[in-house]
Tab-separated table of C-alpha atoms and ligand atoms in Angstrom:
chain	number	residue	atom	x	y	z
A	1	MET	CA	40.558	112.916	-50.811
A	2	PRO	CA	40.813	110.537	-53.782
A	3	ASN	CA	38.673	107.853	-52.170
A	4	GLN	CA	35.650	110.104	-51.982
A	5	LYS	CA	35.499	110.966	-55.643
A	6	GLN	CA	33.499	109.314	-58.378
A	7	LYS	CA	34.522	105.712	-58.968
A	8	ILE	CA	35.232	104.508	-62.481
A	9	ILE	CA	34.697	100.957	-63.724
A	10	ILE	CA	36.163	100.128	-67.104
A	11	ALA	CA	35.218	97.085	-69.151
A	12	ASN	CA	38.031	95.922	-71.409
A	13	TRP	CA	36.397	93.472	-73.802
A	14	LYS	CA	39.717	92.873	-75.602
A	15	MET	CA	39.127	90.965	-78.892
A	16	ASN	CA	35.620	89.848	-77.833
A	17	PRO	CA	32.800	89.097	-78.471
A	18	ALA	CA	33.053	87.515	-81.922
A	19	SER	CA	30.105	89.387	-83.489
A	20	PHE	CA	28.313	92.682	-83.042
A	21	ILE	CA	25.058	90.836	-82.246
A	22	GLU	CA	26.789	89.221	-79.269
A	23	ALA	CA	28.244	92.585	-78.260
A	24	GLU	CA	24.773	94.118	-78.407
A	25	ASN	CA	23.357	91.331	-76.223
A	26	LEU	CA	26.185	91.728	-73.727
A	27	LEU	CA	25.546	95.443	-73.551
A	28	LYS	CA	21.818	94.822	-73.058
A	29	THR	CA	22.503	92.481	-70.128
A	30	ILE	CA	24.864	95.016	-68.584
A	31	LYS	CA	22.410	97.891	-69.062
A	32	SER	CA	19.487	96.010	-67.591
A	33	GLY	CA	21.569	94.714	-64.681
A	34	ILE	CA	23.007	97.972	-63.414
A	35	LYS	CA	21.347	100.226	-60.892
A	36	LYS	CA	21.955	103.920	-61.365
A	37	SER	CA	24.598	105.453	-59.191
A	38	ASP	CA	25.621	109.105	-59.358
A	39	ASN	CA	28.912	108.207	-57.791
A	40	LEU	CA	29.996	106.081	-60.707
A	41	LYS	CA	31.291	106.214	-64.260
A	42	ILE	CA	31.191	103.105	-66.448
A	43	VAL	CA	33.341	102.954	-69.566
A	44	ILE	CA	32.978	100.128	-72.073
A	45	CYS	CA	35.961	99.441	-74.345
A	46	PRO	CA	34.781	97.075	-77.093
A	47	PRO	CA	36.735	96.128	-80.224
A	48	ALA	CA	37.034	99.452	-82.116
A	49	VAL	CA	34.815	98.371	-85.017
A	50	TYR	CA	31.811	98.059	-82.660
A	51	LEU	CA	32.223	101.567	-81.211
A	52	PRO	CA	29.997	103.542	-83.611
A	53	LYS	CA	27.068	101.187	-83.029
A	54	MET	CA	27.314	101.181	-79.237
A	55	LYS	CA	25.247	104.304	-78.423
A	56	PRO	CA	26.463	105.518	-75.034
A	57	ASN	CA	23.928	106.948	-72.571
A	58	SER	CA	24.028	108.668	-69.208
A	59	ASN	CA	24.972	105.356	-67.587
A	60	PHE	CA	28.049	104.573	-69.618
A	61	ASP	CA	30.701	106.059	-71.849
A	62	LEU	CA	32.967	104.497	-74.481
A	63	GLY	CA	36.680	103.879	-74.737
A	64	ILE	CA	39.081	102.431	-77.282
A	65	GLN	CA	41.633	99.755	-76.366
A	66	ASN	CA	44.535	101.347	-78.227
A	67	ILE	CA	45.407	104.246	-80.529
A	68	PHE	CA	48.294	105.128	-82.809
A	69	TRP	CA	50.414	108.184	-81.983
A	70	GLU	CA	50.131	110.029	-85.302
A	71	ASP	CA	46.900	111.783	-86.233
A	72	LYS	CA	46.891	110.575	-89.850
A	73	GLY	CA	49.054	109.114	-92.573
A	74	ALA	CA	50.490	105.914	-94.012
A	75	TYR	CA	50.205	103.622	-90.972
A	76	THR	CA	48.474	100.505	-92.228
A	77	GLY	CA	46.031	98.964	-89.810
A	78	GLU	CA	46.280	101.669	-87.165
A	79	ILE	CA	43.577	103.875	-85.658
A	80	SER	CA	44.416	107.474	-84.757
A	81	ALA	CA	43.104	109.413	-81.781
A	82	PRO	CA	40.964	111.703	-84.018
A	83	ILE	CA	39.434	108.614	-85.681
A	84	ALA	CA	38.801	107.037	-82.266
A	85	LYS	CA	37.022	110.220	-81.163
A	86	LYS	CA	34.854	110.170	-84.289
A	87	LEU	CA	34.001	106.521	-83.620
A	88	GLY	CA	32.590	107.616	-80.256
A	89	ALA	CA	35.433	106.945	-77.812
A	90	ASN	CA	36.146	109.391	-74.999
A	91	TYR	CA	38.728	107.224	-73.238
A	92	ALA	CA	41.739	105.263	-74.506
A	93	ILE	CA	43.457	102.351	-72.795
A	94	ILE	CA	47.171	102.902	-73.403
A	95	GLY	CA	50.102	100.606	-72.694
A	96	HIS	CA	48.100	97.502	-71.846
A	97	SER	CA	50.521	94.692	-71.024
A	98	GLU	CA	49.102	92.482	-73.790
A	99	ARG	CA	50.176	95.123	-76.294
A	100	ARG	CA	53.545	95.530	-74.606
A	101	ILE	CA	54.047	91.748	-74.733
A	102	TYR	CA	52.498	90.655	-78.056
A	103	LEU	CA	53.126	93.819	-80.087
A	104	ASN	CA	56.396	94.936	-78.520
A	105	GLU	CA	54.949	98.253	-77.433
A	106	THR	CA	57.707	100.197	-75.690
A	107	ASP	CA	57.576	102.895	-72.999
A	108	GLU	CA	58.489	105.415	-75.687
A	109	MET	CA	55.493	104.399	-77.836
A	110	VAL	CA	53.270	104.546	-74.771
A	111	ASN	CA	54.475	108.103	-74.117
A	112	LYS	CA	53.716	109.124	-77.709
A	113	LYS	CA	50.256	107.550	-77.489
A	114	ILE	CA	49.467	109.369	-74.248
A	115	LYS	CA	50.441	112.660	-75.896
A	116	ALA	CA	48.281	111.875	-78.949
A	117	ALA	CA	45.310	111.002	-76.722
A	118	LEU	CA	45.639	114.168	-74.626
A	119	LYS	CA	46.024	116.343	-77.718
A	120	ASN	CA	42.818	114.911	-79.135
A	121	ASN	CA	40.766	115.042	-75.954
A	122	LEU	CA	40.747	111.302	-75.325
A	123	LYS	CA	41.245	110.445	-71.661
A	124	PRO	CA	44.180	108.045	-71.345
A	125	ILE	CA	43.967	105.054	-69.036
A	126	LEU	CA	47.649	104.274	-68.647
A	127	CYS	CA	48.345	100.626	-67.735
A	128	ILE	CA	51.451	99.754	-65.767
A	129	GLY	CA	52.523	96.681	-63.848
A	130	GLU	CA	55.195	94.089	-63.267
A	131	THR	CA	55.641	90.505	-64.479
A	132	LEU	CA	55.738	87.593	-62.037
A	133	GLU	CA	59.476	87.329	-62.500
A	134	GLU	CA	59.925	91.004	-61.678
A	135	LYS	CA	57.681	90.625	-58.634
A	136	ASN	CA	59.710	87.656	-57.411
A	137	GLN	CA	62.871	89.680	-57.834
A	138	ASP	CA	61.371	92.500	-55.734
A	139	LYS	CA	61.371	94.795	-58.745
A	140	THR	CA	57.727	95.914	-58.570
A	141	SER	CA	58.541	99.463	-57.405
A	142	GLU	CA	61.301	99.862	-59.958
A	143	ILE	CA	59.011	98.771	-62.805
A	144	ILE	CA	56.086	100.937	-61.720
A	145	SER	CA	58.397	103.887	-61.363
A	146	SER	CA	60.140	103.532	-64.704
A	147	GLN	CA	56.922	102.812	-66.656
A	148	LEU	CA	55.130	105.782	-65.108
A	149	LYS	CA	58.002	108.222	-65.557
A	150	SER	CA	58.581	107.191	-69.177
A	151	ALA	CA	54.873	107.379	-69.998
A	152	LEU	CA	54.679	110.931	-68.662
A	153	LYS	CA	57.918	112.209	-70.166
A	154	ASN	CA	57.541	115.835	-71.347
A	155	ILE	CA	53.902	115.965	-70.273
A	156	SER	CA	52.997	118.857	-67.968
A	157	LYS	CA	50.756	118.650	-64.941
A	158	PHE	CA	48.216	120.858	-66.723
A	159	GLN	CA	47.748	118.128	-69.306
A	160	VAL	CA	46.891	115.473	-66.746
A	161	PRO	CA	44.196	116.850	-64.440
A	162	SER	CA	42.299	114.210	-62.473
A	163	SER	CA	39.271	114.286	-64.775
A	164	LYS	CA	41.366	113.608	-67.880
A	165	PHE	CA	43.967	111.029	-66.963
A	166	TYR	CA	43.887	107.663	-65.182
A	167	VAL	CA	46.515	105.173	-64.123
A	168	ALA	CA	45.648	101.478	-63.898
A	169	TYR	CA	47.905	99.269	-61.816
A	170	GLU	CA	47.724	95.891	-63.516
A	171	PRO	CA	50.241	93.303	-62.337
A	172	ILE	CA	50.813	91.188	-65.440
A	173	TRP	CA	50.744	87.966	-63.420
A	174	ALA	CA	47.211	88.818	-62.265
A	175	ILE	CA	45.745	89.379	-65.729
A	176	GLY	CA	43.405	86.576	-66.755
A	177	THR	CA	44.949	84.171	-64.258
A	178	GLY	CA	42.578	84.259	-61.283
A	179	GLU	CA	45.558	85.276	-59.143
A	180	THR	CA	45.364	88.656	-57.425
A	181	PRO	CA	47.621	90.737	-55.241
A	182	THR	CA	46.533	91.427	-51.660
A	183	SER	CA	44.793	94.696	-50.911
A	184	ASN	CA	47.966	95.750	-49.085
A	185	GLU	CA	50.086	95.137	-52.155
A	186	VAL	CA	47.654	97.143	-54.281
A	187	MET	CA	47.598	99.930	-51.723
A	188	SER	CA	51.416	100.072	-51.691
A	189	ALA	CA	51.485	100.252	-55.481
A	190	ALA	CA	48.966	103.117	-55.409
A	191	LEU	CA	50.973	104.948	-52.747
A	192	LEU	CA	54.080	104.620	-54.843
A	193	ILE	CA	52.227	105.884	-57.926
A	194	ARG	CA	51.062	108.960	-55.974
A	195	LYS	CA	54.587	109.521	-54.667
A	196	ILE	CA	56.005	109.438	-58.194
A	197	ILE	CA	53.309	111.800	-59.460
A	198	ALA	CA	53.999	114.152	-56.543
A	199	GLY	CA	57.686	114.096	-57.500
A	200	LEU	CA	56.973	114.710	-61.185
A	201	TYR	CA	54.319	117.362	-60.572
A	202	ASP	CA	53.035	118.227	-57.105
A	203	ARG	CA	51.149	116.870	-54.129
A	204	GLN	CA	47.751	118.094	-55.239
A	205	THR	CA	48.022	116.432	-58.647
A	206	ALA	CA	49.078	113.226	-56.886
A	207	ASP	CA	46.228	113.327	-54.388
A	208	ASN	CA	43.660	113.983	-57.083
A	209	LEU	CA	44.834	111.275	-59.486
A	210	SER	CA	42.398	108.404	-60.029
A	211	ILE	CA	44.173	105.075	-59.692
A	212	LEU	CA	42.500	101.886	-60.884
A	213	TYR	CA	43.274	98.275	-60.184
A	214	GLY	CA	43.066	95.622	-62.906
A	215	GLY	CA	43.777	91.872	-63.000
A	216	SER	CA	41.272	89.057	-62.368
A	217	VAL	CA	38.661	91.379	-60.863
A	218	THR	CA	35.360	89.604	-60.101
A	219	GLY	CA	32.202	90.348	-58.171
A	220	LYS	CA	33.779	88.506	-55.260
A	221	ASN	CA	37.013	90.464	-54.927
A	222	ALA	CA	36.065	93.904	-56.334
A	223	LEU	CA	35.208	95.442	-52.971
A	224	ASP	CA	38.528	94.398	-51.528
A	225	PHE	CA	40.274	96.616	-54.086
A	226	LEU	CA	37.802	99.481	-53.845
A	227	ASP	CA	37.302	99.599	-50.087
A	228	ASN	CA	40.323	97.938	-48.501
A	229	ALA	CA	42.932	99.076	-51.011
A	230	GLY	CA	41.181	102.417	-51.581
A	231	MET	CA	41.233	102.237	-55.366
A	232	ASN	CA	39.313	104.849	-57.344
A	233	GLY	CA	38.171	102.302	-59.871
A	234	LEU	CA	38.674	98.978	-61.615
A	235	LEU	CA	39.730	97.771	-65.039
A	236	VAL	CA	37.813	94.575	-65.693
A	237	GLY	CA	38.699	92.141	-68.480
A	238	GLY	CA	37.297	88.604	-68.372
A	239	ALA	CA	34.472	89.383	-65.947
A	240	SER	CA	33.204	92.196	-68.196
A	241	LEU	CA	32.308	89.607	-70.852
A	242	ASN	CA	29.687	88.188	-68.517
A	243	GLY	CA	26.976	90.861	-68.403
A	244	SER	CA	25.488	89.870	-65.064
A	245	GLU	CA	28.897	89.473	-63.405
A	246	PHE	CA	29.969	92.887	-64.669
A	247	ALA	CA	26.679	94.405	-63.438
A	248	ARG	CA	27.311	92.754	-60.080
A	249	ILE	CA	30.700	94.484	-59.828
A	250	VAL	CA	29.186	97.830	-60.822
A	251	ASN	CA	26.333	97.474	-58.338
A	252	LEU	CA	28.770	97.103	-55.449
A	253	ILE	CA	29.336	100.848	-55.678
B	301	PGA	P1	41.273	90.329	-66.519
B	301	PGA	O1	41.913	91.430	-67.469
B	301	PGA	O2	40.209	91.025	-65.688
B	301	PGA	O3	40.720	89.304	-67.433
B	301	PGA	O4	42.373	89.801	-65.652
B	301	PGA	C1	42.182	92.722	-67.005
B	301	PGA	C2	42.867	93.512	-68.087
B	301	PGA	O5	43.620	92.930	-68.858
B	301	PGA	O6	42.677	94.729	-68.200
């Protein structure tokens, strides 16, 4: 069953910290704070320019916060999946709501980015979730469904085995706000995600999928999402910038 498998905790540092020295210190605090657990994978997603200096070890792996969908060419300012791989990333956050909001990233772009990641052996962490307005209009299921289906358009089940593809349910209203959904709401979202995956592919693919929760995760509420909502992992933003708080979350597993 999905709950039994290895948990994954992802740190999304976003556009922080301001210098590599600070990033190094943050990493040191995290490394010294975490106890080893075989049942756990930690993935740090720093600003891309810090990736080559981050030196992953058996305790943690590296991810990039975004990629472009073409492998190379005249795309000023973008980073391709092959470049991300060479920088040291093994995971790629794709479709984060901040990119959808501030950079007008569409479902179609998200789909192209997922394909580029899979083609280049980067494990996508697909972010989906509704706005507060959509939640208040009871549109959560509709949004989850349409974002997930669009993101996986023309992608076969063989391309998204459980070890290579992750879905993060991140309600936009919970990101960086201190507000969180109840464990029941998160569990319903995860059930819906599995149902959609079962419809697109099959039951086994749905059961094996790792689903993460993200949005104002802290050391205080992390267990609620992991144990009570049965999530397979967490995507941690703000709290991952505090090394001891992030270690506290990790050590709950
Ligand atoms: P937050 O961010 O933990 O600061 O809410 C989560 C995310 O954006 O992935």
